[in-house]
mmCIF file of C-alpha atoms and ligand atoms in Angstrom:
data_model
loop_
_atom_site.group_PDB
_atom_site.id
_atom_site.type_symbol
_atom_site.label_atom_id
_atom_site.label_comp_id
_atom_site.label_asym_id
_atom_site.label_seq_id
_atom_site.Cartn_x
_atom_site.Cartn_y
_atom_site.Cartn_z
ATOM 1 C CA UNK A 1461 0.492 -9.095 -14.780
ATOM 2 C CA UNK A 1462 2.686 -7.874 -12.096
ATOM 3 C CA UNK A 1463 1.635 -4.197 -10.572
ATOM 4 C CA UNK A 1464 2.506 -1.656 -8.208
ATOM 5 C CA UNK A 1465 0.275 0.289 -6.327
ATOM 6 C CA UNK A 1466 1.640 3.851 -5.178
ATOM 7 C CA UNK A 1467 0.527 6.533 -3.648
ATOM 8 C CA UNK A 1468 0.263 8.492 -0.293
ATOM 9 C CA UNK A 1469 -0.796 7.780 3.021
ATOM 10 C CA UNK A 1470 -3.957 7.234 2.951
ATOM 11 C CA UNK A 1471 -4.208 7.814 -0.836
ATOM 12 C CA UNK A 1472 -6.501 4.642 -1.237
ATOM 13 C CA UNK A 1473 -3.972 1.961 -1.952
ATOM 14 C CA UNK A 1474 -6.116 -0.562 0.312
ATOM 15 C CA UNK A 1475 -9.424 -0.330 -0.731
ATOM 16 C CA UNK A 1476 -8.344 -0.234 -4.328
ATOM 17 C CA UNK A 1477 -5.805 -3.458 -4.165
ATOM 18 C CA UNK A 1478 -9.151 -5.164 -2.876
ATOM 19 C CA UNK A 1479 -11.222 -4.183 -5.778
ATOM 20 C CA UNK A 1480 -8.424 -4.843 -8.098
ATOM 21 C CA UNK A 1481 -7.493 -8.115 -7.021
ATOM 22 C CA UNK A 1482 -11.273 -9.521 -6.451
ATOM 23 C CA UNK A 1483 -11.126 -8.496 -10.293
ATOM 24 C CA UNK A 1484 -8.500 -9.652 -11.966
ATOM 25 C CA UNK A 1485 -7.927 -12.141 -9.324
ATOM 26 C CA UNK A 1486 -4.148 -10.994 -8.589
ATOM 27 C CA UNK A 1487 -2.601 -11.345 -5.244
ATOM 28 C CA UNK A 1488 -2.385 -8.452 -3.108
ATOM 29 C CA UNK A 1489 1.096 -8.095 -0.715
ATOM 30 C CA UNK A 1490 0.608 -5.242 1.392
ATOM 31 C CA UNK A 1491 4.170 -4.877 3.557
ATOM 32 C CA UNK A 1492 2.221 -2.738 6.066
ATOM 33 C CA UNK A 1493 0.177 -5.782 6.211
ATOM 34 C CA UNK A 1494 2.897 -8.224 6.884
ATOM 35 C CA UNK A 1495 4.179 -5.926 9.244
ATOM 36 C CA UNK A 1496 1.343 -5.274 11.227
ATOM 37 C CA UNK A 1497 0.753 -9.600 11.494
ATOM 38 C CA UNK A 1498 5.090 -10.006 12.557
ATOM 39 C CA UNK A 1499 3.922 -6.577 15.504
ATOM 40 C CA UNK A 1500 0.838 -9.169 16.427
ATOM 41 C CA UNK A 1501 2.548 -12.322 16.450
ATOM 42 C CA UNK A 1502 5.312 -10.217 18.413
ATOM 43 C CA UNK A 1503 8.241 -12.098 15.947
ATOM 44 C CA UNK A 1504 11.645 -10.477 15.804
ATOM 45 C CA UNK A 1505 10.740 -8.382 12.571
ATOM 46 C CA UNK A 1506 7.556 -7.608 14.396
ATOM 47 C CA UNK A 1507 9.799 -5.892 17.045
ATOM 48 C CA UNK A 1508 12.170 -4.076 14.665
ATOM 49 C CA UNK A 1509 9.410 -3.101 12.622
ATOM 50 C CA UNK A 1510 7.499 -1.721 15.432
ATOM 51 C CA UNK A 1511 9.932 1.536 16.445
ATOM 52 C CA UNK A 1512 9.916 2.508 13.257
ATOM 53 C CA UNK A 1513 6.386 1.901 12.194
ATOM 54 C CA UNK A 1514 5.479 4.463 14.986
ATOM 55 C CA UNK A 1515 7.825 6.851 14.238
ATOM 56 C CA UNK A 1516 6.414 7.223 10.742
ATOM 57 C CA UNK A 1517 9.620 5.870 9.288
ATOM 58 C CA UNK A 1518 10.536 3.315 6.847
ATOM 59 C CA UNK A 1519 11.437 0.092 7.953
ATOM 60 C CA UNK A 1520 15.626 -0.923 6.485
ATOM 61 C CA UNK A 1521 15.094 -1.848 3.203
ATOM 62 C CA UNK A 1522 17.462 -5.132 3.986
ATOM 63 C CA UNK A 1523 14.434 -5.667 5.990
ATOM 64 C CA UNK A 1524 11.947 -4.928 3.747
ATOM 65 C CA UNK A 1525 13.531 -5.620 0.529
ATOM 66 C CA UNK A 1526 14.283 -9.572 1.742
ATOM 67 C CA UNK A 1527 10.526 -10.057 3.079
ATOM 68 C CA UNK A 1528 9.148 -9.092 -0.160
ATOM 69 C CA UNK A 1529 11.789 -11.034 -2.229
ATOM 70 C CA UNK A 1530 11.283 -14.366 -0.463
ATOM 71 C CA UNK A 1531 7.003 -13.171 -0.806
ATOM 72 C CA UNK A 1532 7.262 -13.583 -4.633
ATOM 73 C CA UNK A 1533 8.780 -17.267 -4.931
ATOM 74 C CA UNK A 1534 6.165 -18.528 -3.067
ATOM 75 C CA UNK A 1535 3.355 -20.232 -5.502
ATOM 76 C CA UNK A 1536 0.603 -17.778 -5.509
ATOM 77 C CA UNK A 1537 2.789 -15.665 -6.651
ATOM 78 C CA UNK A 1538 3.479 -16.921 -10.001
ATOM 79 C CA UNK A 1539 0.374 -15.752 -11.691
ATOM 80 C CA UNK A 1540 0.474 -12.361 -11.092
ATOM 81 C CA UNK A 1541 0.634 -10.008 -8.000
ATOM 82 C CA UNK A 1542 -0.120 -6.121 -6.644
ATOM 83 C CA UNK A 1543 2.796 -4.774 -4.237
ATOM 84 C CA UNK A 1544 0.732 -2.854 -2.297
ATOM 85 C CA UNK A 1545 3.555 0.116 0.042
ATOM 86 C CA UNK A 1546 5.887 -1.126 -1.487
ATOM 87 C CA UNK A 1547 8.663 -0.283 -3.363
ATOM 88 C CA UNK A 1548 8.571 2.796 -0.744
ATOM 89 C CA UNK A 1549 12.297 4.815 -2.214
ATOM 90 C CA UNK A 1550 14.783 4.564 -5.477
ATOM 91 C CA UNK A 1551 16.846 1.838 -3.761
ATOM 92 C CA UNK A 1552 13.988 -0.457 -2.654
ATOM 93 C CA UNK A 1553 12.993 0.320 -7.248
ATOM 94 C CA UNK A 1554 16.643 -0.814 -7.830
ATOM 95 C CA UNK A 1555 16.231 -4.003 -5.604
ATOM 96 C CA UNK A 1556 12.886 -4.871 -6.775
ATOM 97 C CA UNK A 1557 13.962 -4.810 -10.348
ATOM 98 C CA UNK A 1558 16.622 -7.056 -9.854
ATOM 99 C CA UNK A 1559 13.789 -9.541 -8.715
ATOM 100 C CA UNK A 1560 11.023 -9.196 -10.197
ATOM 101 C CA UNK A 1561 9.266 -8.047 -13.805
ATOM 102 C CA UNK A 1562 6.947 -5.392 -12.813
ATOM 103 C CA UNK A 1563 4.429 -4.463 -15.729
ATOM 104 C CA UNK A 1564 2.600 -1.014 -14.448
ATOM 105 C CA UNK A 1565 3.076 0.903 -11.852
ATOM 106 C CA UNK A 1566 -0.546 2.296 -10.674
ATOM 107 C CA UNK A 1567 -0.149 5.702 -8.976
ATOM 108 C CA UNK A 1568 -3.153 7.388 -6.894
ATOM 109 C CA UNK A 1569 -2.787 11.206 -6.954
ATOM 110 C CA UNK A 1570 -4.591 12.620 -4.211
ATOM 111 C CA UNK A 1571 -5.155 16.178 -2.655
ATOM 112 C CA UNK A 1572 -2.936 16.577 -0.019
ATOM 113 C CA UNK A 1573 -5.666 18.386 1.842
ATOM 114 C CA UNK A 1574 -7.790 14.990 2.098
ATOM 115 C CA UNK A 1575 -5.001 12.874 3.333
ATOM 116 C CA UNK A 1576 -5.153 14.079 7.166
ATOM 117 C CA UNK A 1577 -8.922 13.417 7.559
ATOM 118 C CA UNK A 1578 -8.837 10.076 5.580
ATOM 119 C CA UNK A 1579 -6.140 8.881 7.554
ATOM 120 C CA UNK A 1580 -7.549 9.720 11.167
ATOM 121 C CA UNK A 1581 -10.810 8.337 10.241
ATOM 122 C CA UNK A 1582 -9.680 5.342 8.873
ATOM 123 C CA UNK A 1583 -10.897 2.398 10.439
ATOM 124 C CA UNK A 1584 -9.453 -1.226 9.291
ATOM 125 C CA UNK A 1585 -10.461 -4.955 9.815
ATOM 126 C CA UNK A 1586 -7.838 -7.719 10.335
ATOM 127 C CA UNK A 1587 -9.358 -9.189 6.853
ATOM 128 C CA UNK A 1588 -7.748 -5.837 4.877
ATOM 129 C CA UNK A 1589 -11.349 -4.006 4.658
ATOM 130 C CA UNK A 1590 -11.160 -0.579 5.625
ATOM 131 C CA UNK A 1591 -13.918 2.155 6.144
ATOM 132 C CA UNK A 1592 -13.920 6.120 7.005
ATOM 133 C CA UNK A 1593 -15.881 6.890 10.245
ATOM 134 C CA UNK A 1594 -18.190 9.450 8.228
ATOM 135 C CA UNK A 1595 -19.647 6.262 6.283
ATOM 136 C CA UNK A 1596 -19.839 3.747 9.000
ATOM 137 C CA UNK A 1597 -22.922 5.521 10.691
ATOM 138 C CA UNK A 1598 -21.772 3.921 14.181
ATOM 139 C CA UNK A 1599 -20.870 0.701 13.199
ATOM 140 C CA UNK A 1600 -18.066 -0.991 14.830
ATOM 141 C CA UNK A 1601 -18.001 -4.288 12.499
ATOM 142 C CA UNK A 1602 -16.429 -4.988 9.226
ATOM 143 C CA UNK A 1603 -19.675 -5.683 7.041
ATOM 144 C CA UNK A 1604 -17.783 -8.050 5.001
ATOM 145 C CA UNK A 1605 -16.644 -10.234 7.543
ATOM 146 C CA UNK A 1606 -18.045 -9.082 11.078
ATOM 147 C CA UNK A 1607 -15.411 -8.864 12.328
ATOM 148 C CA UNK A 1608 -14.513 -6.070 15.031
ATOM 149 C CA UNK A 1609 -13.109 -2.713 13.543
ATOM 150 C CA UNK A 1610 -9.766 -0.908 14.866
ATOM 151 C CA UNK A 1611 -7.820 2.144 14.555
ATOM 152 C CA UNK A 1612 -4.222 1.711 13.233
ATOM 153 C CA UNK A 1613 -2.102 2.785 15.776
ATOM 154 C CA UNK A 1614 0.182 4.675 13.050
ATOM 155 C CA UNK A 1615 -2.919 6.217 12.484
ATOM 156 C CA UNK A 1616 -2.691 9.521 14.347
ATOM 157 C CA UNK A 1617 -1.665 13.293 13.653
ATOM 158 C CA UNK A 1618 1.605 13.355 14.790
ATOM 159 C CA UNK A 1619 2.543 10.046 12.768
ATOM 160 C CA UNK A 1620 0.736 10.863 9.954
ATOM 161 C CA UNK A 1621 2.570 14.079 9.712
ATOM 162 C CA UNK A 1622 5.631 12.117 9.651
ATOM 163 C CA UNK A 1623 4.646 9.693 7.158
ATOM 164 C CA UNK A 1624 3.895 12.370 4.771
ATOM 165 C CA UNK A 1625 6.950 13.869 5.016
ATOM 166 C CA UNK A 1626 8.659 10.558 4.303
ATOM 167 C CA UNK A 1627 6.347 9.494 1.362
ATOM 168 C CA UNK A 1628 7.088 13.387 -0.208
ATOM 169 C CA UNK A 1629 10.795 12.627 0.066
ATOM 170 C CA UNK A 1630 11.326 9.416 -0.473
ATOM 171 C CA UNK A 1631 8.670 7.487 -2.006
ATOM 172 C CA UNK A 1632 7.313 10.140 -4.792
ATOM 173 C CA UNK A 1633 10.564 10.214 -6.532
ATOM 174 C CA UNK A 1634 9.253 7.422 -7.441
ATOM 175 C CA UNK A 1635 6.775 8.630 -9.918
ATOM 176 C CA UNK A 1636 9.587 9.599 -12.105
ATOM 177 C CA UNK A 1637 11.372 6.718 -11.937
ATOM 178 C CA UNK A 1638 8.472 4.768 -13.327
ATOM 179 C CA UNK A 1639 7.734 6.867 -15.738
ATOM 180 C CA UNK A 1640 11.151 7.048 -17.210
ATOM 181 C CA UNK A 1641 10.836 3.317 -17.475
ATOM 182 C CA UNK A 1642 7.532 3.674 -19.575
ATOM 183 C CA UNK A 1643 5.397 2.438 -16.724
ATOM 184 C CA UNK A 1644 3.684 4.541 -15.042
ATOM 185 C CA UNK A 1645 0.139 5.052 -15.040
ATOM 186 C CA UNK A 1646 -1.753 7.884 -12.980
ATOM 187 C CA UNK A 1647 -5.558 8.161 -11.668
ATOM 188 C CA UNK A 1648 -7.058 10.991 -9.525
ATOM 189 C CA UNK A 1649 -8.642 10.091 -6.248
ATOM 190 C CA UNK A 1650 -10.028 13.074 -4.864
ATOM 191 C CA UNK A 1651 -13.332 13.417 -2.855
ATOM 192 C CA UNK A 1652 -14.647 10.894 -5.242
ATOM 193 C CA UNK A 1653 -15.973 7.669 -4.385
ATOM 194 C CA UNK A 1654 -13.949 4.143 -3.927
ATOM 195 C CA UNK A 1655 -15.669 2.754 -7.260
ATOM 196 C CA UNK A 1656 -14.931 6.029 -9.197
ATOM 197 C CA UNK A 1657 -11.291 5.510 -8.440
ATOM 198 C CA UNK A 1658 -12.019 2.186 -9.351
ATOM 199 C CA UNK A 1659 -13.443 2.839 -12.790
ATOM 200 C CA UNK A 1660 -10.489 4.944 -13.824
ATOM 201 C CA UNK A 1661 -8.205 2.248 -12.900
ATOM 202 C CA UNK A 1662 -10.300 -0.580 -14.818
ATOM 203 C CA UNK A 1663 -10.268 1.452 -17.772
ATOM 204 C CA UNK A 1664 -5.882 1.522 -17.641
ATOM 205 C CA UNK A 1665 -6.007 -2.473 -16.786
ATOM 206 C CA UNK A 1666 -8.343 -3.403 -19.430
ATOM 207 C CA UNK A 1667 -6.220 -1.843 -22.080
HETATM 208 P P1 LIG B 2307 1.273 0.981 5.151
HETATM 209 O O1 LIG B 2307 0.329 -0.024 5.725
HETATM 210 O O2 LIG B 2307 1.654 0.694 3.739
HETATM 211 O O3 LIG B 2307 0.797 2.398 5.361
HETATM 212 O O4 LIG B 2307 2.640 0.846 5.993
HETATM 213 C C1 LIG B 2307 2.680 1.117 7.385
HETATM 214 C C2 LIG B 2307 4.122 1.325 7.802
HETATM 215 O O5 LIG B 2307 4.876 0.126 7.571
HETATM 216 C C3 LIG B 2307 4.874 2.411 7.058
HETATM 217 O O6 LIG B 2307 4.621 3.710 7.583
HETATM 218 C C4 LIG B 2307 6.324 1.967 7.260
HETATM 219 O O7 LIG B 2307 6.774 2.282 8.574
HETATM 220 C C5 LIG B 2307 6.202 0.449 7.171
HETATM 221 N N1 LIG B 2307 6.393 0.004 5.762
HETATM 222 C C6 LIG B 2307 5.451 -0.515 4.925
HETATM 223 N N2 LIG B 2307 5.977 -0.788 3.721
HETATM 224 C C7 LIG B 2307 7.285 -0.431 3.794
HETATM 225 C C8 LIG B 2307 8.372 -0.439 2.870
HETATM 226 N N3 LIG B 2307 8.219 -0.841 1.591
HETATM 227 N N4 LIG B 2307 9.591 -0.015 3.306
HETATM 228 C C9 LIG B 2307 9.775 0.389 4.580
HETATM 229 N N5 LIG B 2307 8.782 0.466 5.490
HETATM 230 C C10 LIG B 2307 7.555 0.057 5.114
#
């Protein structure tokens, strides 16, 4: 089973590709997350990647669109995968579908009221866990791995304002386009809890 993942900033894509793929044992591709490792192993894409990254921008889909095509011939890819931020507009859709079967696109609706707060509180481990300050009672460590926690450095108003704005006008048309292909299917993710979110989408990948 191949699967998207879509949604806003902030929207839950993260914590819900780890549930999904510690259950049904699919491989989780984040390109924020392949980003973020080219930006810390300071790699040419790393260095493109980086001006737009902080502008709140997308990175060129030549860019993007050849990183995750090359991503799904490798071996662990052959048994089934979640693209996790991406596709992120129509033509990265296009290019993906030229590449790859995709089987359901996942789509996390959430309040656009929530997304500010969610994102500025966000804290993330390098091992892909991620926590809200309001739960972490003062903990600084991931408690899966112990590992020290950080703040993305996208992760602020003025960039999250901008990354809004580019997910409203280019990535949600997206939600159409899946649908139109018989895809698409929706769950709510409001000020519910990470497991709630998670039963609604167990119930659409059981079927
Ligand atoms: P994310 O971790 O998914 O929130 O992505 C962080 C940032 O990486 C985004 O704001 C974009 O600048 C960039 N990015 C991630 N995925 C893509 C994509 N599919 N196309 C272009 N840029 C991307």
């Amino acid at each position: 089973m191949n699967i998207i993942l879509l949604g806003a900033p902030g929207a839950g894509k993260g914590t819900q590709a780890s549930k999904i793929a510690e259950n049904y044992k699919l491989l989780h591709i984040s390109t924020g997350d392949i980003f973020r490792a080219n930006i810390k192993g300071g790699t040419e894409i790393g260095k493109l990647a980086k001006s737009y990254i902080d502008a709140g921008k997308l990175v060129p889909d030549e860019v993007t669109c050849k990183i995750v095509e090359d991503r799904l011939t490798w071996d662990d890819a052959k048994h089934g995968y979640m693209l996790d931020g991406f596709p992120r507009n129509l033509y990265q859709a296009q290019q993906l579908d030229k590449f790859a079967n995709i089987d359901l696109c996942l789509n996390i609706n959430v309040d656009e009221a929530l997304l500010m707060d969610r994102i500025c509180g966000r804290r993330v481990c390098s091992c892909g866990e991620s926590y809200h300050v309001s739960t972490l009672n003062g903990a600084t460590t991931c408690a899966k791995c112990g590992s020290e926690l950080y703040q993305r450095a996208d992760d602020n108003p003025d960039t999250v304002k901008a990354r809004l704005e580019t997910y409203n006008t280019q990535t949600a048309p997206l939600i159409d386009y899946y649908k139109s292909q018989g895809k698409l299917a929706s769950v709510t993710s409001g000020k519910g809890s990470p497991d709630e979110v998670f039963e609604q989408i167990r119930k659409i990948l059981d079927k």
